[in-house]
Structure formats: structure tokens, C-alpha cells
DNA sequence: TCCTCCTGATTGGTATACCAGTATGGTATC
DNA sequence: GATACCATACTGGTATACCAATCAGGAGGA
């Protein structure tokens, strides 16, 4: 038997432009569909990271079609990719935006410490003097930018640069994954001027240890920075916890 | 206009069983398609890891259909998943079975050392006495099995167990990824009885350090084991290099 | 009033038609 | 004989029809 819907939409199929889904013609309630659309995966990722798609929210492939102006096949592909990044999860029922899990954040912090201590140790061995001077400069650049843009990308840029200087792509990729999973906490956390100030000093301490090619010192500075950062995060989350729960986001686990 | 092929295959469509592709009826030249088929991803993964799909080999989604008795959609999904594991890669042209890259193996070894030293350090802190006794027992079990099955899964089972005892799922997952990327080298490597014997002793050293809850000793034993293993691998690869190239597999990088 | 069963809607999973871009081979021309 | 060009046969990317399973809601009975 020939597809009945195929016949029904035959006219529309004949006239529609190349690879545009029928629904895209009227993206009335579109969320991220308004922009020129770089690529679907990036837009969906952005929607998750910006909390436009809330942690714990159920997603259906068909429901996402009109929102993102694409058909199920690419949406499904994007979901699978996001799943491999831990931003979305699949249960027998369907898809869910990964909840923010405080236990996971703790485990993640521990993992991150392992990665970053190794990263700075290798960086002291391998990076050129120019590279390390560049790191010190980067600290200043990002710190001045931080007053402007609220310090959003501040920390991660610095840490990404260190990872690159380690010369080990697996370390860099793993850290990238950690930063991705950590990203959404920035929206839940209150960042005071003084906490930014302290983070800046900690970055400087790391940069200095790197310049003097002191692996032990660099590892220590990194550990201190990461632990202080984690503590600031947890304090902030605990303070906001009641309000966060009320916002409809799923936040699981103990904040110890 | 209605799909012409749709009409052409209408009869076949009407009679075919639920979710079986038409081509599956005659999987003449099937490779992995013969078995009852657990799930497609697992079979394709197995085909890559067993070198049934050779390193560097070009893959086309349509070409894989008859081999695995599935249609493009699930094959594509499996390829994307394998891509995220580093077993398959996507260039502008299409899909390729990931070549075995000796440079990558070196970077991977370094990464692994970072992971496993952290793993045993955490295991000395967290694992129960029973767990650690179990590790010592596992060494013996796997060593006796190694004489039987050529020691195929020997090393990885031990290391996986350690990862689990670290109590950090990210460390365990990352190590899993490393072991996956490393897996295919076992087919290129000659494993002598004495090398297995040495690996056994190294495993025992690790287990002993764990039982005495000696983090520094455990880290040292792990580093020694991993470096010795890596050296055995590189020696074996260098010795076989010419023969390996002739086998049609792509093997890239310097074996230093 | 509560429980049960049935029906419709919704889910992900799959097969496949079509598209645009690209490589490849043969042919015709110089 | 060499080279340029064109047709054909691929490639992955996309849209969509269909399937089975499962969930939700309502109607009917106890």
C-alpha cells in the first residue's frame, strides 16, 4: 500500500524549497528557531546550556521539530550527540534534559582536579616561554573583560588554554567535557565582585608557578583554585536551593 | 510527484515483516549479519574492534546495509556513536574506520597514566578491605584464565575493577574510553608467555600496595606497570611494522 | 464511589524516497 | 596521444511514512 500521507502532501512536496521542513514555513512559537540557524546541534546545545530547555525537562523528538525548524532525523542526531556529552539523557520513556545533580558535581570536581593537576604539570614541562608569558597576559585580559561581561567565559578560557599547553589532546578533550557539564551551574550561582577578585588572584598564582616552571607549585595552585571555586559554587547553590527548586528545574543530590 | 521507487517497491512493502529491511532477506555476503543480532551498535563495534572492518577502511552507510542487515537510519546512528568513541571518523568525504595512530597511542598512554594513578590513589582511600582482597583474588583468577584464553581480556578486567573501586564514575568512564581506543592493538601485538608473566607480577605489586593502603606505592606500581606495558607494545609493533602495513590496515605516526 | 477495561494519542525506532554536492569514468576534441 | 569536458554513479544529509509499545483518559460496570 502506498503511503497515504505521501499522496496528501505531494503538492507541498513538489513546491517546497530544497531541504526545508514544511513546518519551518510557520515557526510561530519558535524558541531558538528565529536566528539564521548555524547548525542544529549547536542551537540545541545552546538551548540546553542557557536553560532555555530546563534541567529535567522532557523532550520529544516531534515536539522539538517546530521549535527548531528541523525534521526528526537531524533532531534525533543532535539529541544523540548531546547525550554523549551528558547534556541530555535517554530513558525507556524518551529524552530528558539532564538534571543538575549535585552529587555529580562533586564527582566532577574530583575528576577535574585530576585532569588539571596533570595539565599544569605537563605544561610546565612542555610549554614555551612565550606560551607561558601568554598565559599570564591572558589572566589580565580575561580579568578586565570580566568586569564588562560579568565574567561569564572568564574561568573556562583560562583553563582551556592551560589544557592546550599540556600538549595532550585527551586531557584537553576530557576537560572540555567537564566544563560542558559544569556550564549550567553558572546560571544558578551568584558571582560577587570579591569572588571574581579571588579567582583572579588564584589564576595569577597558577600563571606565576607556570612561568617559574614549578610543577609542584603549579599543581598546588590549581588544587587551591579548584577547591575554592567548588566551595564558592556549593555555598551559592545551598543559599539558593529553595528558590532553584521552585523554578521548575530538576536539581538532584545532596549539596554537602 | 509521488515517489517512483515507492510505487516500485509497494508490493514488497506490503508483504515484508515488521521492521526488517528488504535486503536482509538475502544477506549473501554478510559478515556479522549471520548471528542472531543483539543490537546493531554492538555488532558494528565488534566488527571494528576485531579488525573485521580494517583500520583506515572507508565505510559507506549504504554499503553497510547488506552487511549488517539494517537500514541506513540505525546504521547511521551506530556510526555516530562509534565516532564519539573514536572508533570511526567522519571527514567531508564520508566515514572511515579510525586508523591506528602510533602518536595517538603515545598520548593515550600518558592520559591513561594520569587516570590510573588517580584511580589507585582513590581506591586506597575508599575501597573496603573486602574489595581489596577481591582485587588480589582477581589477579590470580585472571592469570589462570590467561593461559587458557591467550590472556585476551586479562589486563582490562583488572584495570576496570580498579576504576570501579575509585568510586569516581568519570574516571571509570574515561578509562573505559582509553581501553576502547587501545583495544585493537592487541591484535597487532605478540604476547609472549614471559610478557604475560611479567604483567602478572606487576598486577600483584599493584594489588599488594592497595591492600597495605599505600597510595604512593600503588601509584608507583601502576606507573611501572603501564610504562612496561607500553614499551612491550611499542617493541612488538616496531618488530611487526612492515608486515602490518602490508595487511592493508592504515597505521599512522611514529613508533618512537 | 471506585475499579477495570478499552481506546486514542504519543513515544522512540525504522525504512526509504529525495536532494545537492562530488568524484569518476569515458568520450570527444584538439 | 593528451587533455578537457560531461554524464553517471556515488556520498552524506534530510524529510517523512509506518510500526510497536506504552501512556492517559474516559466509559462502563460493580
Coordinates of C-alpha atoms (C1' of nucleotides) in Angstrom, one line a residue:
Chain A
X1 CA 0.0 0.0 0.0
X2 CA 1.3 3.4 -0.9
X3 CA 1.8 5.9 1.9
X4 CA -1.5 7.8 2.2
X5 CA 0.2 10.9 3.6
X6 CA 2.7 10.8 0.8
X7 CA -0.1 11.4 -1.6
X8 CA -1.7 14.0 0.6
X9 CA 1.4 16.1 0.8
X10 CA 2.5 15.5 -2.7
X11 CA 1.7 19.0 -3.9
X12 CA 3.5 20.6 -0.9
X13 CA 6.5 18.3 -1.5
X14 CA 6.7 19.3 -5.2
X15 CA 6.8 23.0 -4.4
X16 CA 8.8 23.2 -1.2
X17 CA 12.3 24.5 -1.3
X18 CA 15.1 22.0 -1.1
X19 CA 15.7 20.9 2.4
X20 CA 13.3 22.9 4.5
X21 CA 10.7 21.1 6.5
X22 CA 7.1 22.1 5.9
X23 CA 6.7 23.3 9.5
X24 CA 9.5 25.7 9.1
X25 CA 7.4 27.9 7.0
X26 CA 5.5 29.0 10.1
X27 CA 7.7 28.7 13.2
X28 CA 5.2 30.6 15.2
X29 CA 6.2 29.6 18.7
X30 CA 9.8 29.1 17.8
X31 CA 12.4 29.5 20.6
X32 CA 15.8 29.2 19.0
X33 CA 14.4 28.9 15.5
X34 CA 14.3 32.6 14.9
X35 CA 18.0 33.1 14.2
X36 CA 19.6 32.3 10.8
X37 CA 20.5 28.9 12.3
X38 CA 24.2 27.9 12.2
X39 CA 23.6 24.3 12.8
X40 CA 21.0 22.4 14.6
X41 CA 23.3 20.7 17.1
X42 CA 24.8 24.0 18.1
X43 CA 21.4 25.6 18.6
X44 CA 20.1 22.8 20.7
X45 CA 23.2 22.7 22.7
X46 CA 22.9 26.4 23.3
X47 CA 19.3 25.9 24.3
X48 CA 20.3 23.4 27.0
X49 CA 23.2 25.3 28.3
X50 CA 21.2 28.5 28.5
X51 CA 18.5 26.7 30.4
X52 CA 16.1 27.7 27.7
X53 CA 15.4 23.9 27.9
X54 CA 15.2 23.4 31.6
X55 CA 17.1 20.7 33.5
X56 CA 14.8 17.7 33.9
X57 CA 12.5 18.8 31.2
X58 CA 11.1 16.1 29.0
X59 CA 11.8 16.3 25.3
X60 CA 10.0 14.7 22.4
X61 CA 11.6 14.5 19.0
X62 CA 8.4 15.6 17.3
X63 CA 7.9 18.4 19.8
X64 CA 11.3 19.8 19.0
X65 CA 10.6 19.9 15.3
X66 CA 8.6 23.2 15.3
X67 CA 10.8 24.7 17.9
X68 CA 14.0 24.3 15.9
X69 CA 12.6 24.2 12.4
X70 CA 14.0 20.8 11.5
X71 CA 12.7 17.3 11.0
X72 CA 13.1 14.4 13.3
X73 CA 16.2 12.9 11.7
X74 CA 18.6 15.7 12.4
X75 CA 17.0 16.5 15.7
X76 CA 17.5 12.9 16.7
X77 CA 21.1 13.1 15.6
X78 CA 21.6 16.2 17.7
X79 CA 20.0 14.6 20.7
X80 CA 22.3 11.6 20.4
X81 CA 25.3 13.8 20.3
X82 CA 24.1 15.8 23.3
X83 CA 23.5 12.5 25.1
X84 CA 27.2 11.6 24.6
X85 CA 28.1 14.9 26.2
X86 CA 25.9 14.3 29.2
X87 CA 23.6 17.2 28.4
X88 CA 20.6 15.0 27.6
X89 CA 19.7 11.6 28.7
X90 CA 17.6 8.8 27.3
X91 CA 15.3 6.6 29.4
X92 CA 12.9 4.0 28.2
X93 CA 10.3 6.7 28.1
X94 CA 12.1 9.2 26.0
X95 CA 14.5 12.1 26.2
X96 CA 15.2 14.3 29.2
X97 CA 17.3 17.4 29.6
X98 CA 20.0 16.2 32.1
X99 CA 19.1 17.3 35.6
X100 CA 21.7 19.2 37.5
X101 CA 22.9 16.7 40.0
X102 CA 24.9 17.9 43.0
X103 CA 26.4 14.6 43.6
X104 CA 27.6 14.5 40.0
X105 CA 29.1 18.0 40.5
X106 CA 31.2 16.7 43.4
X107 CA 32.4 13.7 41.4
X108 CA 33.1 16.0 38.5
X109 CA 35.2 18.4 40.7
X110 CA 37.3 15.5 41.8
X111 CA 37.8 14.3 38.2
X112 CA 38.6 17.9 37.2
X113 CA 41.3 18.1 39.8
X114 CA 42.9 15.0 38.5
X115 CA 42.9 16.4 34.9
X116 CA 44.0 19.9 35.7
X117 CA 46.9 19.0 38.0
X118 CA 48.2 16.8 35.3
X119 CA 47.7 19.5 32.8
X120 CA 49.7 22.1 34.6
X121 CA 52.4 19.6 35.4
X122 CA 52.8 18.8 31.7
X123 CA 52.5 22.5 30.8
X124 CA 55.5 23.3 33.0
X125 CA 57.5 20.7 31.1
X126 CA 56.3 21.4 27.6
X127 CA 55.1 24.9 27.1
X128 CA 57.4 27.5 25.6
X129 CA 58.3 30.6 27.4
X130 CA 56.2 32.6 25.0
X131 CA 53.3 30.4 25.8
X132 CA 53.6 30.8 29.5
X133 CA 54.0 34.6 29.1
X134 CA 50.8 34.4 27.1
X135 CA 49.1 32.7 29.9
X136 CA 50.0 35.5 32.3
X137 CA 48.7 38.0 29.8
X138 CA 45.6 36.0 29.3
X139 CA 44.8 36.3 33.0
X140 CA 44.9 40.0 32.8
X141 CA 42.9 40.2 29.6
X142 CA 40.2 38.0 30.9
X143 CA 40.1 39.8 34.2
X144 CA 39.5 43.1 32.6
X145 CA 36.9 41.6 30.4
X146 CA 35.3 40.0 33.4
X147 CA 34.1 43.4 34.7
X148 CA 32.4 44.0 31.4
X149 CA 30.7 40.8 30.6
X150 CA 30.0 39.6 34.1
X151 CA 33.0 37.2 33.9
X152 CA 31.0 34.6 32.0
X153 CA 33.6 32.9 29.9
X154 CA 36.5 34.0 32.2
X155 CA 37.5 30.9 34.0
X156 CA 36.9 28.5 31.3
X157 CA 39.0 30.3 28.7
X158 CA 42.0 30.3 31.0
X159 CA 41.6 26.6 31.8
X160 CA 41.1 25.7 28.2
X161 CA 44.4 27.5 27.4
X162 CA 46.2 25.5 30.0
X163 CA 44.8 22.3 28.7
X164 CA 46.0 23.2 25.2
X165 CA 49.5 23.8 26.6
X166 CA 49.6 20.4 28.1
X167 CA 50.1 19.0 24.7
X168 CA 47.8 16.1 25.4
X169 CA 44.6 16.2 23.4
X170 CA 42.9 13.6 25.5
X171 CA 43.4 15.7 28.6
X172 CA 42.1 18.7 26.8
X173 CA 39.1 16.9 25.4
X174 CA 38.3 15.4 28.8
X175 CA 38.5 18.8 30.4
X176 CA 36.2 20.2 27.7
X177 CA 33.7 17.6 28.7
X178 CA 33.9 18.6 32.3
X179 CA 33.5 22.3 31.5
X180 CA 30.4 21.4 29.4
X181 CA 28.8 19.5 32.2
X182 CA 29.7 22.3 34.6
X183 CA 28.5 25.1 32.4
X184 CA 24.9 25.4 33.5
X185 CA 25.8 26.0 37.2
X186 CA 26.9 29.5 36.3
X187 CA 23.3 30.4 35.9
X188 CA 22.5 29.2 39.4
X189 CA 25.4 30.7 41.1
X190 CA 25.7 34.3 42.4
X191 CA 29.1 35.7 41.5
X192 CA 30.2 38.5 43.6
X193 CA 32.9 41.0 42.8
X194 CA 35.0 39.7 45.6
X195 CA 34.7 36.1 44.4
X196 CA 35.8 37.2 41.0
X197 CA 38.7 39.0 42.5
X198 CA 39.8 36.0 44.5
X199 CA 39.6 33.8 41.4
X200 CA 41.7 36.3 39.5
X201 CA 44.4 36.0 42.2
X202 CA 44.3 32.3 42.1
X203 CA 44.7 32.4 38.3
X204 CA 47.7 34.6 38.8
X205 CA 49.2 32.2 41.2
X206 CA 48.9 29.4 38.7
X207 CA 50.4 31.6 35.9
X208 CA 53.3 32.5 38.1
X209 CA 54.1 28.9 39.1
X210 CA 54.0 28.0 35.4
X211 CA 56.4 30.8 34.5
X212 CA 58.9 29.7 37.1
X213 CA 58.3 26.1 35.7
X214 CA 57.5 24.8 39.1
X215 CA 55.3 21.8 38.6
X216 CA 54.6 21.2 42.3
X217 CA 53.7 24.8 42.9
X218 CA 51.5 24.8 39.8
X219 CA 49.7 21.7 40.9
X220 CA 49.2 23.2 44.4
X221 CA 47.9 26.4 43.0
X222 CA 45.5 24.6 40.8
X223 CA 44.2 22.5 43.6
X224 CA 43.7 25.5 45.7
X225 CA 41.9 27.3 43.0
X226 CA 39.6 24.4 42.1
X227 CA 38.7 23.7 45.7
X228 CA 38.0 27.3 46.4
X229 CA 35.9 27.6 43.2
X230 CA 33.9 24.4 44.1
X231 CA 33.3 25.7 47.6
X232 CA 32.0 29.1 46.3
X233 CA 29.7 27.2 44.0
X234 CA 28.3 24.9 46.7
X235 CA 27.8 27.8 49.1
X236 CA 25.9 29.7 46.4
X237 CA 23.8 26.7 45.4
X238 CA 22.9 25.9 49.0
X239 CA 21.9 29.5 49.6
X240 CA 19.7 29.5 46.5
X241 CA 18.4 26.0 46.8
X242 CA 14.8 26.7 47.7
X243 CA 14.4 29.2 45.0
X244 CA 16.0 27.0 42.4
X245 CA 13.7 24.1 43.1
X246 CA 10.7 26.4 42.7
X247 CA 11.8 27.4 39.2
X248 CA 10.8 24.0 37.8
X249 CA 14.3 22.7 37.2
X250 CA 15.2 19.3 38.5
X251 CA 18.2 19.6 40.8
X252 CA 19.1 16.3 42.4
X253 CA 21.5 15.1 45.0
X254 CA 23.0 16.3 48.3
X255 CA 24.8 19.6 48.5
X256 CA 27.3 18.7 51.2
Chain B
X1 CA 5.1 13.9 -7.8
X2 CA 4.8 10.7 -5.8
X3 CA 8.0 8.8 -5.1
X4 CA 8.6 6.5 -8.1
X5 CA 10.5 4.0 -6.0
X6 CA 7.8 3.9 -3.5
X7 CA 5.4 2.5 -6.1
X8 CA 8.0 0.2 -7.4
X9 CA 8.5 -1.5 -4.0
X10 CA 4.9 -1.3 -2.9
X11 CA 4.3 -5.0 -3.2
X12 CA 7.4 -5.8 -1.2
X13 CA 6.5 -3.2 1.4
X14 CA 3.1 -4.7 1.8
X15 CA 4.4 -8.2 2.5
X16 CA 7.6 -7.6 4.4
X17 CA 7.7 -8.4 8.1
X18 CA 7.5 -5.6 10.5
X19 CA 10.9 -3.9 10.9
X20 CA 13.1 -6.0 8.6
X21 CA 14.8 -4.3 5.7
X22 CA 14.2 -5.8 2.3
X23 CA 17.8 -6.6 1.8
X24 CA 18.0 -8.6 5.0
X25 CA 16.1 -11.4 3.2
X26 CA 19.3 -12.2 1.3
X27 CA 22.4 -11.3 3.3
X28 CA 24.5 -13.2 0.9
X29 CA 27.9 -11.7 1.6
X30 CA 27.1 -10.8 5.2
X31 CA 29.9 -10.5 7.6
X32 CA 28.5 -10.0 11.1
X33 CA 24.9 -10.3 9.9
X34 CA 24.8 -14.1 10.4
X35 CA 24.3 -14.2 14.1
X36 CA 21.0 -13.6 15.9
X37 CA 22.0 -9.9 16.1
X38 CA 21.9 -8.5 19.7
X39 CA 21.9 -4.9 18.6
X40 CA 23.4 -3.2 15.7
X41 CA 25.7 -0.8 17.5
X42 CA 27.3 -3.7 19.4
X43 CA 27.8 -5.7 16.2
X44 CA 29.4 -2.8 14.4
X45 CA 31.6 -2.0 17.3
X46 CA 32.7 -5.6 17.5
X47 CA 33.4 -5.6 13.8
X48 CA 35.7 -2.6 14.2
X49 CA 37.4 -3.9 17.3
X50 CA 38.0 -7.3 15.8
X51 CA 39.5 -5.7 12.7
X52 CA 36.8 -7.3 10.6
X53 CA 36.4 -3.7 9.5
X54 CA 40.1 -2.8 8.9
X55 CA 41.7 0.4 10.3
X56 CA 41.5 3.1 7.7
X57 CA 38.8 1.4 5.6
X58 CA 36.3 3.6 4.0
X59 CA 32.7 2.9 5.0
X60 CA 29.5 3.9 3.3
X61 CA 26.2 3.9 5.0
X62 CA 24.6 2.2 2.1
X63 CA 27.4 -0.3 1.8
X64 CA 26.9 -1.4 5.4
X65 CA 23.2 -2.0 5.0
X66 CA 23.5 -5.5 3.5
X67 CA 26.5 -6.4 5.7
X68 CA 24.6 -5.8 8.9
X69 CA 21.1 -6.3 7.7
X70 CA 19.8 -2.9 8.7
X71 CA 18.8 0.2 7.0
X72 CA 20.6 3.5 6.9
X73 CA 18.9 5.2 9.8
X74 CA 20.1 2.8 12.6
X75 CA 23.5 2.3 10.8
X76 CA 24.0 6.0 10.8
X77 CA 23.1 6.2 14.5
X78 CA 25.6 3.4 15.3
X79 CA 28.3 5.2 13.2
X80 CA 27.7 8.4 15.1
X81 CA 28.1 6.6 18.4
X82 CA 31.2 4.9 17.2
X83 CA 32.5 8.2 16.2
X84 CA 32.1 9.6 19.7
X85 CA 34.2 6.7 20.9
X86 CA 36.9 7.4 18.4
X87 CA 36.5 4.1 16.6
X88 CA 35.2 5.7 13.4
X89 CA 35.8 9.1 12.0
X90 CA 33.9 11.4 9.7
X91 CA 35.6 13.5 7.0
X92 CA 33.9 15.6 4.4
X93 CA 34.1 12.6 2.1
X94 CA 32.4 10.1 4.4
X95 CA 33.1 7.6 7.1
X96 CA 36.4 5.9 7.9
X97 CA 37.3 3.2 10.4
X98 CA 39.7 5.0 12.7
X99 CA 43.3 4.3 11.7
X100 CA 45.7 3.0 14.4
X101 CA 47.8 6.0 15.1
X102 CA 51.1 5.4 17.0
X103 CA 51.3 9.0 18.0
X104 CA 47.8 8.7 19.4
X105 CA 48.8 5.6 21.3
X106 CA 51.6 7.6 23.0
X107 CA 49.3 10.4 24.0
X108 CA 46.8 7.9 25.2
X109 CA 49.3 6.2 27.3
X110 CA 50.2 9.4 29.0
X111 CA 46.5 10.1 29.6
X112 CA 46.0 6.7 31.0
X113 CA 48.8 7.1 33.4
X114 CA 47.1 10.2 34.8
X115 CA 43.8 8.4 35.1
X116 CA 45.1 5.2 36.7
X117 CA 47.4 6.8 39.2
X118 CA 44.4 8.8 40.4
X119 CA 42.3 5.7 40.4
X120 CA 44.6 3.7 42.6
X121 CA 45.1 6.6 44.9
X122 CA 41.4 7.0 45.4
X123 CA 41.0 3.2 45.7
X124 CA 43.4 3.1 48.6
X125 CA 41.3 5.7 50.4
X126 CA 37.8 4.3 49.6
X127 CA 37.8 0.7 48.8
X128 CA 36.8 -1.7 51.6
X129 CA 39.1 -4.4 52.8
X130 CA 36.9 -7.0 51.1
X131 CA 37.1 -5.1 47.8
X132 CA 40.9 -5.0 48.0
X133 CA 41.1 -8.7 48.9
X134 CA 38.9 -9.2 45.9
X135 CA 41.4 -7.4 43.7
X136 CA 44.2 -9.7 44.8
X137 CA 42.0 -12.7 44.1
X138 CA 41.1 -11.2 40.7
X139 CA 44.7 -11.1 39.8
X140 CA 45.0 -14.8 40.4
X141 CA 41.8 -15.6 38.6
X142 CA 42.6 -13.7 35.5
X143 CA 46.2 -15.0 35.4
X144 CA 45.0 -18.6 35.4
X145 CA 42.4 -17.7 32.7
X146 CA 45.1 -16.0 30.7
X147 CA 46.9 -19.3 30.0
X148 CA 43.6 -20.6 28.6
X149 CA 42.2 -17.8 26.5
X150 CA 45.5 -16.3 25.5
X151 CA 45.0 -13.5 28.1
X152 CA 42.7 -11.5 25.9
X153 CA 40.6 -9.8 28.4
X154 CA 43.1 -10.2 31.3
X155 CA 44.6 -6.8 31.7
X156 CA 41.5 -4.8 31.1
X157 CA 39.3 -6.6 33.6
X158 CA 41.8 -5.9 36.3
X159 CA 42.0 -2.2 35.4
X160 CA 38.3 -1.9 35.1
X161 CA 37.9 -3.3 38.5
X162 CA 40.3 -0.7 40.0
X163 CA 38.5 2.0 38.2
X164 CA 35.2 0.9 39.8
X165 CA 36.9 0.9 43.2
X166 CA 37.9 4.5 42.8
X167 CA 34.3 5.5 43.3
X168 CA 34.5 8.1 40.6
X169 CA 32.4 7.3 37.6
X170 CA 34.1 9.9 35.4
X171 CA 37.5 8.3 36.0
X172 CA 36.0 4.9 35.2
X173 CA 34.2 6.2 32.1
X174 CA 37.4 7.9 30.9
X175 CA 39.4 4.8 31.4
X176 CA 36.8 2.8 29.6
X177 CA 37.3 5.1 26.6
X178 CA 41.0 4.6 26.8
X179 CA 40.7 0.9 26.8
X180 CA 38.4 1.0 23.9
X181 CA 40.8 3.0 21.8
X182 CA 43.6 0.7 22.9
X183 CA 41.8 -2.5 22.2
X184 CA 42.7 -3.1 18.6
X185 CA 46.4 -3.1 19.3
X186 CA 46.1 -6.5 21.0
X187 CA 45.7 -8.0 17.5
X188 CA 48.9 -6.4 16.3
X189 CA 51.0 -7.3 19.3
X190 CA 52.7 -10.6 20.0
X191 CA 52.2 -11.6 23.6
X192 CA 54.8 -14.0 24.8
X193 CA 54.4 -16.2 27.9
X194 CA 57.1 -14.2 29.7
X195 CA 55.4 -10.8 29.0
X196 CA 52.2 -12.2 30.4
X197 CA 54.2 -13.4 33.4
X198 CA 55.7 -10.0 33.9
X199 CA 52.3 -8.3 33.7
X200 CA 51.0 -10.7 36.3
X201 CA 53.8 -9.7 38.7
X202 CA 53.1 -6.1 38.1
X203 CA 49.4 -6.6 38.8
X204 CA 50.3 -8.4 42.0
X205 CA 52.5 -5.4 43.0
X206 CA 49.6 -3.1 42.5
X207 CA 47.2 -5.3 44.4
X208 CA 49.7 -5.6 47.3
X209 CA 50.2 -1.8 47.5
X210 CA 46.4 -1.4 47.6
X211 CA 46.0 -4.0 50.4
X212 CA 48.5 -2.1 52.5
X213 CA 46.7 1.1 51.6
X214 CA 49.8 2.7 50.4
X215 CA 48.8 5.3 47.9
X216 CA 52.3 6.3 46.8
X217 CA 53.3 2.7 46.4
X218 CA 50.2 1.9 44.4
X219 CA 50.8 4.9 42.1
X220 CA 54.4 3.8 41.6
X221 CA 53.4 0.3 40.8
X222 CA 50.8 1.5 38.4
X223 CA 53.2 3.7 36.6
X224 CA 55.8 1.0 36.3
X225 CA 53.2 -1.4 35.0
X226 CA 51.8 1.0 32.4
X227 CA 55.2 2.0 31.2
X228 CA 56.4 -1.5 30.9
X229 CA 53.2 -2.5 29.1
X230 CA 53.5 0.4 26.7
X231 CA 57.1 -0.4 26.0
X232 CA 56.2 -4.1 25.3
X233 CA 53.5 -2.8 22.9
X234 CA 55.8 -0.5 21.0
X235 CA 58.6 -3.0 20.7
X236 CA 56.1 -5.5 19.3
X237 CA 54.6 -3.0 16.9
X238 CA 58.0 -1.9 15.6
X239 CA 59.0 -5.5 15.1
X240 CA 55.9 -6.2 13.1
X241 CA 55.6 -2.9 11.4
X242 CA 56.4 -3.9 7.8
X243 CA 54.1 -6.9 8.0
X244 CA 51.3 -4.8 9.4
X245 CA 51.5 -2.2 6.7
X246 CA 51.2 -4.9 4.1
X247 CA 48.0 -6.1 5.6
X248 CA 46.1 -3.2 4.2
X249 CA 45.5 -1.5 7.5
X250 CA 46.3 2.1 7.9
X251 CA 48.8 2.6 10.7
X252 CA 49.9 6.2 11.1
X253 CA 52.5 8.0 13.2
X254 CA 56.0 7.4 14.5
X255 CA 56.7 4.5 16.8
X256 CA 59.4 6.1 18.9
Chain C
dT1 C1' -17.6 5.8 44.5
dC2 C1' -14.0 3.0 42.9
dC3 C1' -12.0 -0.1 39.8
dT4 C1' -11.4 -2.1 35.2
dC5 C1' -11.0 -2.2 30.6
dC6 C1' -10.8 -0.2 26.2
dT7 C1' -9.5 3.4 23.0
dG8 C1' -6.9 7.1 21.2
dA9 C1' -2.8 9.7 21.3
dT10 C1' 2.1 9.9 21.8
dT11 C1' 6.6 7.8 22.2
dG12 C1' 11.0 6.3 20.0
dG13 C1' 12.7 3.1 16.3
dT14 C1' 12.9 2.0 11.5
dA15 C1' 12.8 2.1 6.3
dT16 C1' 13.1 4.7 2.5
dA17 C1' 12.5 8.5 -1.1
dC18 C1' 14.6 12.6 -2.4
dC19 C1' 18.3 16.3 -2.6
dA20 C1' 22.7 18.6 -3.5
dG21 C1' 27.4 18.0 -3.8
dT22 C1' 31.3 15.4 -5.5
dA23 C1' 34.2 12.0 -7.5
dT24 C1' 35.0 9.2 -11.6
dG25 C1' 35.0 7.4 -15.9
dG26 C1' 34.6 7.7 -20.7
dT27 C1' 34.3 10.3 -24.8
dA28 C1' 35.1 13.8 -27.9
dT29 C1' 38.1 17.3 -29.4
dC30 C1' 42.5 19.4 -30.1
Chain D
dG1 C1' 48.3 10.9 -27.8
dA2 C1' 47.0 14.1 -24.4
dT3 C1' 43.5 17.0 -22.4
dA4 C1' 39.2 19.0 -21.3
dC5 C1' 34.5 18.2 -20.5
dC6 C1' 30.3 16.0 -19.5
dA7 C1' 27.3 12.2 -17.8
dT8 C1' 26.8 8.9 -14.4
dA9 C1' 27.2 6.9 -10.1
dC10 C1' 28.3 7.5 -5.8
dT11 C1' 28.3 10.3 -1.0
dG12 C1' 26.1 12.0 3.3
dG13 C1' 22.0 14.9 4.8
dT14 C1' 17.1 15.4 5.2
dA15 C1' 12.0 14.6 5.4
dT16 C1' 8.6 11.6 6.3
dA17 C1' 5.6 7.4 6.4
dC18 C1' 4.9 3.4 9.1
dC19 C1' 5.4 0.3 13.2
dA20 C1' 5.0 -1.5 18.1
dA21 C1' 4.9 -0.2 22.6
dT22 C1' 3.1 2.4 26.1
dC23 C1' 0.7 6.1 28.4
dA24 C1' -3.5 8.7 29.6
dG25 C1' -8.2 9.3 29.9
dG26 C1' -12.8 8.1 29.7
dA27 C1' -16.7 5.0 29.8
dG28 C1' -18.8 1.3 31.8
dG29 C1' -19.6 -1.9 35.3
dA30 C1' -19.6 -3.5 40.3

